[in-house]
Amino acid sequence: MTTELALPAVPVAERRPRTRTHHGDAVVDEYEWFRDRDDPAVVAHLEAENAYTDARLAPLEPLRKAIFGEIKARTKETDLSVPSREGDWWYFSRTEEGKQYARHCRAPIAGPDDWTPPALGDEVPGEQVLLDDDAEAAGHEFYSLGSFDVSPDGRLLLWAVDTVGDERYVLHVKDLTTGDLLPDVVEGTMPGALFDADGTGVYYTTCDEAWRPDTVWRHALGATGEDEVVLTEADERYWIGVGMTRSRRYIEIGIGSKVTSESLLLDVQHPEAGFRVVWPRVEGVEYTVEHAVLDGHDRLLILHNDGAEDFELVSVDPADPTGPRDVVLPSAPGVRLEEVDAFERFVAVSYREGGLARVGLLTPTGVEEVRFDEPLFTAGIGSNPEWSQPTLRLGFGSLVTPSTVLDLDTTTGERRVLKQQPVLGGYDPTAYRQRREWATAEDGTLVPISIVGRADLVEDRSHAAPMLLYGYGSYEASIDPSFSIGRLSLLDRGVLFAIAHVRGGGEMGRHWYEQGKTRTKRNTFTDFVACARHLVATDWTSPPQLVAEGASAGGLLMGAVANLAPDLFAGIHAGVPFVDPLTSILDPSLPLTVIEWDEWGDPLHDPEVYAYMKSYSPVENVGDHPYPRILATTSLNDTRVLYVEPAKWVARLREVGADVLLKTEMSAGHGGVSGRYAAWHERAFELAWILDVLGLRDAAVTR
């Protein structure tokens, strides 16, 4: 006789009504008290939710272990990244079996003409360990590396780490010759600190109380007084950052909102002139700056959207940047220019066309595309720190092709594959197929869908198959068709994976983004629903076999579609979900809120924006109707989407009887747990839940 263990009671949150009143609209929020993380009752509630989730999903433990084992078995745990040359050294990182994090290393180049990376073997001649992340992470439940830079002479290393998850980093400096730590320690920095042009100082940024990077500082090495404030941005809609051009001719301070940008340059050959504005900010105009030498003359390449929705590339005189503009690449319909990388002998361009990321080389007549022979793929420019290099490092991959690193000889066009992501256990890409489908949105817009699955399931459409449909759709971020080792645990159990490239992302150009933000945000949600309906109507899947997934702003998407079309899905996984957007965007004291007004609108001052956001806010539109099974995952230390949002959403869903689970990482940030093994365990937890929802808990693995 066996006795089943009794499940703990379903957590029922205490109701402490608070009234939120804006624009004459009074809303009673019974769970806003969750926001006070110092209240012991809040932590107790989150722990009760975790205990309930653990107990409910305990039967999935064997499946979780199996999936973790599959990810681990397919991953080459002891591995080496492709070295990148900078100065007199090749820089790379190593992972080692059993270690959570990487070791950052370097080895000397053979000579000034050495552009061939060292062979990816067990040892690299002359190898030096610069930083061991496992040693740095010792004693901490969370670890994240936010800055990493070596001085121009190769003698000093700076790095900055976060051991809490709140994205504030402590900066350190080490003498690589002696191994000694310097007394220079700076707390509370943001990612991206770097040495100045001569290596005597460090530039870094800090944030204000709303977590907005607002100030650039310079720390003189060895100085004991106050660091120098280089620039502070007072406008709460803008953030600030600092970097250096590849030519090492200019230090750049970049200032930006969601819709406007401004750059200031310091000519390191004439530092006495200070930082000078390139183009003064104009509301709605975005631009980036790259230093180039064209026909023997110093020029600034400026990629901008001033009268050019999908951006235009112009060249200007550094001495008179607001003067005459020479058009290098005019704006072209359907071609979204995204980035320009200038080198001593060539210029590379990153752009999007036909819903795919592409790379090309600038020619006198336009752009010569670097072509790949797959129908779906993603391509991008990799690590290319050297101004004088003759090759261009590229990255390529697809839903079936593992991430591939290659060097392109920009003179001959010859390509040399340096590494392809190892997939152990006999991975055969021909056993899988990828496809592109198009769904018709409510307004007639065609929305692309990328699909991958086992060849038999993709080619035999005689019956519907289990499917995971992923979506994001915000900030002009594109979810490109790329490879995932963890995803194989779904595909090999007969699950199709699809990406709905909904509006609000950038897959189809700037207009795609504009049609899915502020007062057109509902398009993001209805596009996803249209994609799901299309996949059902064309027999790819069926509602009892369909699970939806999204994270962060994609978690908002999940919350919205749960309200709009709950009957379409068997389950929904919402990761760190932005499901109480109106409450958050109404409060300018919360992290990043004011910056977000350009993305979502300003409901604090505009009653129409308030009403529009209220109409789709997941927390405020929970209905008294059946919901699919829902899993919400979050992190206590997340500063981007606070844990309070999913906690409130889950409490509201419980009121209407939804089968919903909440899992909170108590020592993690927005990106979840740190460490690769911990991340694999986390993904195995999510995938096991998805398979259980699809009725595949005991499904056999077939390749």
GROMACS .gro file of C-alpha atoms in nm, residues 219-476:
model
  258
  219HIS     CA    1   3.885   5.780  -1.214
  220ALA     CA    2   4.256   5.863  -1.224
  221LEU     CA    3   4.449   5.550  -1.126
  222GLY     CA    4   4.618   5.592  -0.792
  223ALA     CA    5   4.414   5.899  -0.700
  224THR     CA    6   4.254   5.903  -0.356
  225GLY     CA    7   4.025   6.203  -0.392
  226GLU     CA    8   3.685   6.236  -0.553
  227ASP     CA    9   3.657   6.109  -0.908
  228GLU     CA   10   3.592   6.359  -1.186
  229VAL     CA   11   3.235   6.400  -1.307
  230VAL     CA   12   3.267   6.412  -1.685
  231LEU     CA   13   2.899   6.457  -1.767
  232THR     CA   14   2.563   6.417  -1.597
  233GLU     CA   15   2.240   6.384  -1.791
  234ALA     CA   16   1.961   6.557  -1.601
  235ASP     CA   17   1.669   6.466  -1.827
  236GLU     CA   18   1.506   6.159  -1.674
  237ARG     CA   19   1.406   6.023  -2.016
  238TYR     CA   20   1.770   5.974  -2.118
  239TRP     CA   21   2.044   5.734  -2.020
  240ILE     CA   22   2.417   5.770  -2.074
  241GLY     CA   23   2.714   5.550  -2.160
  242VAL     CA   24   3.079   5.575  -2.259
  243GLY     CA   25   3.297   5.393  -2.510
  244MET     CA   26   3.586   5.426  -2.753
  245THR     CA   27   3.596   5.410  -3.132
  246ARG     CA   28   3.773   5.110  -3.287
  247SER     CA   29   4.035   5.350  -3.424
  248ARG     CA   30   4.105   5.458  -3.064
  249ARG     CA   31   4.094   5.814  -3.193
  250TYR     CA   32   3.785   5.920  -2.997
  251ILE     CA   33   3.627   5.860  -2.658
  252GLU     CA   34   3.251   5.874  -2.708
  253ILE     CA   35   2.974   5.957  -2.463
  254GLY     CA   36   2.641   5.834  -2.591
  255ILE     CA   37   2.315   5.977  -2.461
  256GLY     CA   38   1.980   5.831  -2.560
  257SER     CA   39   1.613   5.794  -2.492
  258LYS     CA   40   1.390   5.544  -2.668
  259VAL     CA   41   1.344   5.787  -2.958
  260THR     CA   42   1.628   6.041  -2.945
  261SER     CA   43   2.006   6.025  -2.923
  262GLU     CA   44   2.311   6.247  -2.894
  263SER     CA   45   2.686   6.176  -2.909
  264LEU     CA   46   2.982   6.368  -2.775
  265LEU     CA   47   3.339   6.295  -2.885
  266LEU     CA   48   3.675   6.360  -2.722
  267ASP     CA   49   3.960   6.365  -2.972
  268VAL     CA   50   4.240   6.189  -2.782
  269GLN     CA   51   4.496   6.374  -2.996
  270HIS     CA   52   4.352   6.705  -2.873
  271PRO     CA   53   4.206   6.632  -2.527
  272GLU     CA   54   4.230   6.997  -2.429
  273ALA     CA   55   3.925   7.065  -2.649
  274GLY     CA   56   3.708   6.844  -2.427
  275PHE     CA   57   3.401   6.653  -2.533
  276ARG     CA   58   3.216   6.810  -2.826
  277VAL     CA   59   2.863   6.738  -2.946
  278VAL     CA   60   2.839   6.573  -3.287
  279TRP     CA   61   2.475   6.653  -3.363
  280PRO     CA   62   2.269   6.834  -3.099
  281ARG     CA   63   1.973   6.624  -2.993
  282VAL     CA   64   1.650   6.672  -3.182
  283GLU     CA   65   1.338   6.502  -3.053
  284GLY     CA   66   1.271   6.187  -3.253
  285VAL     CA   67   1.610   6.177  -3.426
  286GLU     CA   68   1.838   5.882  -3.348
  287TYR     CA   69   2.194   5.844  -3.468
  288THR     CA   70   2.517   5.655  -3.408
  289VAL     CA   71   2.871   5.765  -3.488
  290GLU     CA   72   3.168   5.569  -3.623
  291HIS     CA   73   3.513   5.710  -3.705
  292ALA     CA   74   3.648   5.613  -4.047
  293VAL     CA   75   3.925   5.708  -4.285
  294LEU     CA   76   3.784   5.738  -4.638
  295ASP     CA   77   4.015   5.814  -4.930
  296GLY     CA   78   4.282   5.918  -4.682
  297HIS     CA   79   4.057   6.165  -4.494
  298ASP     CA   80   3.916   6.144  -4.142
  299ARG     CA   81   3.538   6.121  -4.155
  300LEU     CA   82   3.253   6.046  -3.919
  301LEU     CA   83   3.003   5.791  -4.046
  302ILE     CA   84   2.663   5.875  -3.902
  303LEU     CA   85   2.372   5.634  -3.923
  304HIS     CA   86   2.053   5.832  -3.861
  305ASN     CA   87   1.676   5.843  -3.909
  306ASP     CA   88   1.635   6.217  -3.974
  307GLY     CA   89   1.375   6.196  -4.249
  308ALA     CA   90   1.470   5.832  -4.312
  309GLU     CA   91   1.249   5.581  -4.129
  310ASP     CA   92   1.478   5.282  -4.191
  311PHE     CA   93   1.790   5.498  -4.147
  312GLU     CA   94   2.044   5.653  -4.380
  313LEU     CA   95   2.425   5.650  -4.368
  314VAL     CA   96   2.608   5.977  -4.421
  315SER     CA   97   2.967   6.096  -4.394
  316VAL     CA   98   3.062   6.427  -4.229
  317ASP     CA   99   3.378   6.619  -4.148
  318PRO     CA  100   3.481   6.564  -3.782
  319ALA     CA  101   3.578   6.932  -3.763
  320ASP     CA  102   3.230   7.037  -3.879
  321PRO     CA  103   2.990   6.750  -3.807
  322THR     CA  104   2.677   6.962  -3.849
  323GLY     CA  105   2.801   7.080  -4.189
  324PRO     CA  106   2.755   6.915  -4.529
  325ARG     CA  107   2.642   6.552  -4.530
  326ASP     CA  108   2.767   6.316  -4.799
  327VAL     CA  109   2.515   6.034  -4.845
  328VAL     CA  110   2.694   5.699  -4.834
  329LEU     CA  111   2.388   5.470  -4.820
  330PRO     CA  112   2.046   5.623  -4.883
  331SER     CA  113   1.743   5.496  -4.699
  332ALA     CA  114   1.573   5.216  -4.894
  333PRO     CA  115   1.223   5.078  -4.832
  334GLY     CA  116   1.237   4.736  -4.670
  335VAL     CA  117   1.605   4.763  -4.573
  336ARG     CA  118   1.663   4.861  -4.211
  337LEU     CA  119   2.020   4.981  -4.162
  338GLU     CA  120   2.118   4.884  -3.807
  339GLU     CA  121   2.491   4.926  -3.752
  340VAL     CA  122   2.815   5.035  -3.917
  341ASP     CA  123   3.162   4.904  -3.827
  342ALA     CA  124   3.457   5.095  -3.971
  343PHE     CA  125   3.810   4.956  -4.005
  344GLU     CA  126   4.130   5.095  -4.150
  345ARG     CA  127   4.072   4.927  -4.488
  346PHE     CA  128   3.700   4.852  -4.509
  347VAL     CA  129   3.354   4.926  -4.368
  348ALA     CA  130   3.099   4.660  -4.269
  349VAL     CA  131   2.723   4.717  -4.251
  350SER     CA  132   2.464   4.525  -4.049
  351TYR     CA  133   2.107   4.547  -4.175
  352ARG     CA  134   1.772   4.367  -4.193
  353GLU     CA  135   1.582   4.269  -4.505
  354GLY     CA  136   1.299   4.023  -4.553
  355GLY     CA  137   1.276   3.961  -4.181
  356LEU     CA  138   1.636   3.837  -4.154
  357ALA     CA  139   1.956   3.987  -4.010
  358ARG     CA  140   2.225   4.035  -4.275
  359VAL     CA  141   2.584   4.158  -4.307
  360GLY     CA  142   2.761   4.322  -4.599
  361LEU     CA  143   3.069   4.518  -4.700
  362LEU     CA  144   3.043   4.877  -4.816
  363THR     CA  145   3.136   4.926  -5.182
  364PRO     CA  146   3.139   5.237  -5.402
  365THR     CA  147   2.796   5.138  -5.532
  366GLY     CA  148   2.626   5.012  -5.216
  367VAL     CA  149   2.654   4.702  -4.998
  368GLU     CA  150   2.782   4.363  -5.109
  369GLU     CA  151   2.598   4.108  -4.895
  370VAL     CA  152   2.776   3.817  -4.730
  371ARG     CA  153   2.535   3.546  -4.839
  372PHE     CA  154   2.439   3.224  -4.664
  373ASP     CA  155   2.259   2.931  -4.822
  374GLU     CA  156   1.980   2.867  -4.572
  375PRO     CA  157   1.622   2.996  -4.602
  376LEU     CA  158   1.620   3.108  -4.238
  377PHE     CA  159   1.929   3.227  -4.056
  378THR     CA  160   2.082   3.494  -3.843
  379ALA     CA  161   2.412   3.665  -3.921
  380GLY     CA  162   2.604   3.933  -3.734
  381ILE     CA  163   2.939   4.095  -3.682
  382GLY     CA  164   3.144   3.930  -3.407
  383SER     CA  165   3.441   4.043  -3.199
  384ASN     CA  166   3.659   4.271  -3.413
  385PRO     CA  167   3.855   4.499  -3.180
  386GLU     CA  168   4.149   4.576  -3.411
  387TRP     CA  169   4.142   4.879  -3.638
  388SER     CA  170   4.399   4.744  -3.883
  389GLN     CA  171   4.276   4.385  -3.919
  390PRO     CA  172   4.239   4.249  -4.276
  391THR     CA  173   3.958   4.009  -4.186
  392LEU     CA  174   3.605   4.048  -4.055
  393ARG     CA  175   3.490   3.816  -3.778
  394LEU     CA  176   3.131   3.703  -3.834
  395GLY     CA  177   2.876   3.491  -3.655
  396PHE     CA  178   2.615   3.278  -3.830
  397GLY     CA  179   2.353   3.026  -3.729
  398SER     CA  180   1.998   2.908  -3.785
  399LEU     CA  181   1.730   2.701  -3.619
  400VAL     CA  182   1.915   2.389  -3.736
  401THR     CA  183   2.275   2.510  -3.771
  402PRO     CA  184   2.470   2.561  -3.446
  403SER     CA  185   2.633   2.898  -3.386
  404THR     CA  186   2.928   2.933  -3.623
  405VAL     CA  187   3.224   3.173  -3.605
  406LEU     CA  188   3.411   3.255  -3.924
  407ASP     CA  189   3.663   3.502  -4.061
  408LEU     CA  190   3.598   3.672  -4.394
  409ASP     CA  191   3.897   3.788  -4.597
  410THR     CA  192   3.768   4.126  -4.710
  411THR     CA  193   4.001   4.133  -5.012
  412THR     CA  194   3.949   3.786  -5.160
  413GLY     CA  195   3.607   3.704  -5.014
  414GLU     CA  196   3.742   3.375  -4.878
  415ARG     CA  197   3.569   3.246  -4.564
  416ARG     CA  198   3.735   3.038  -4.297
  417VAL     CA  199   3.520   2.864  -4.038
  418LEU     CA  200   3.699   2.897  -3.706
  419LYS     CA  201   3.451   2.714  -3.489
  420GLN     CA  202   3.101   2.575  -3.484
  421GLN     CA  203   2.925   2.528  -3.152
  422PRO     CA  204   2.988   2.163  -3.060
  423VAL     CA  205   2.679   1.950  -3.010
  424LEU     CA  206   2.786   1.619  -2.861
  425GLY     CA  207   2.602   1.292  -2.899
  426GLY     CA  208   2.582   1.275  -3.276
  427TYR     CA  209   2.367   1.578  -3.367
  428ASP     CA  210   2.250   1.554  -3.727
  429PRO     CA  211   2.106   1.880  -3.866
  430THR     CA  212   1.945   1.693  -4.156
  431ALA     CA  213   1.712   1.526  -3.905
  432TYR     CA  214   1.537   1.861  -3.857
  433ARG     CA  215   1.364   2.110  -4.084
  434GLN     CA  216   1.296   2.483  -4.059
  435ARG     CA  217   1.012   2.668  -4.229
  436ARG     CA  218   0.873   3.019  -4.264
  437GLU     CA  219   0.496   3.072  -4.240
  438TRP     CA  220   0.295   3.396  -4.262
  439ALA     CA  221  -0.012   3.469  -4.053
  440THR     CA  222  -0.267   3.736  -4.137
  441ALA     CA  223  -0.321   3.986  -3.855
  442GLU     CA  224  -0.651   4.155  -3.772
  443ASP     CA  225  -0.565   4.452  -3.998
  444GLY     CA  226  -0.442   4.236  -4.286
  445THR     CA  227  -0.072   4.266  -4.206
  446LEU     CA  228   0.131   3.952  -4.278
  447VAL     CA  229   0.324   3.837  -3.970
  448PRO     CA  230   0.622   3.599  -4.016
  449ILE     CA  231   0.653   3.280  -3.814
  450SER     CA  232   0.972   3.072  -3.796
  451ILE     CA  233   0.924   2.699  -3.730
  452VAL     CA  234   1.165   2.413  -3.657
  453GLY     CA  235   1.104   2.051  -3.578
  454ARG     CA  236   1.192   1.693  -3.654
  455ALA     CA  237   1.190   1.634  -4.028
  456ASP     CA  238   0.902   1.385  -4.010
  457LEU     CA  239   0.678   1.630  -3.823
  458VAL     CA  240   0.755   1.927  -4.046
  459GLU     CA  241   0.713   1.737  -4.370
  460ASP     CA  242   0.411   1.528  -4.267
  461ARG     CA  243   0.130   1.773  -4.205
  462SER     CA  244  -0.145   1.510  -4.193
  463HIS     CA  245  -0.198   1.566  -3.822
  464ALA     CA  246  -0.137   1.840  -3.569
  465ALA     CA  247   0.169   1.820  -3.346
  466PRO     CA  248   0.262   1.957  -3.003
  467MET     CA  249   0.416   2.304  -3.031
  468LEU     CA  250   0.586   2.572  -2.822
  469LEU     CA  251   0.518   2.921  -2.962
  470TYR     CA  252   0.758   3.193  -2.846
  471GLY     CA  253   0.707   3.569  -2.869
  472TYR     CA  254   0.852   3.902  -2.754
  473GLY     CA  255   0.758   4.210  -2.958
  474SER     CA  256   0.901   4.519  -2.784
  475TYR     CA  257   1.187   4.771  -2.799
  476GLU     CA  258   1.254   4.690  -3.169
   0.00000   0.00000   0.00000
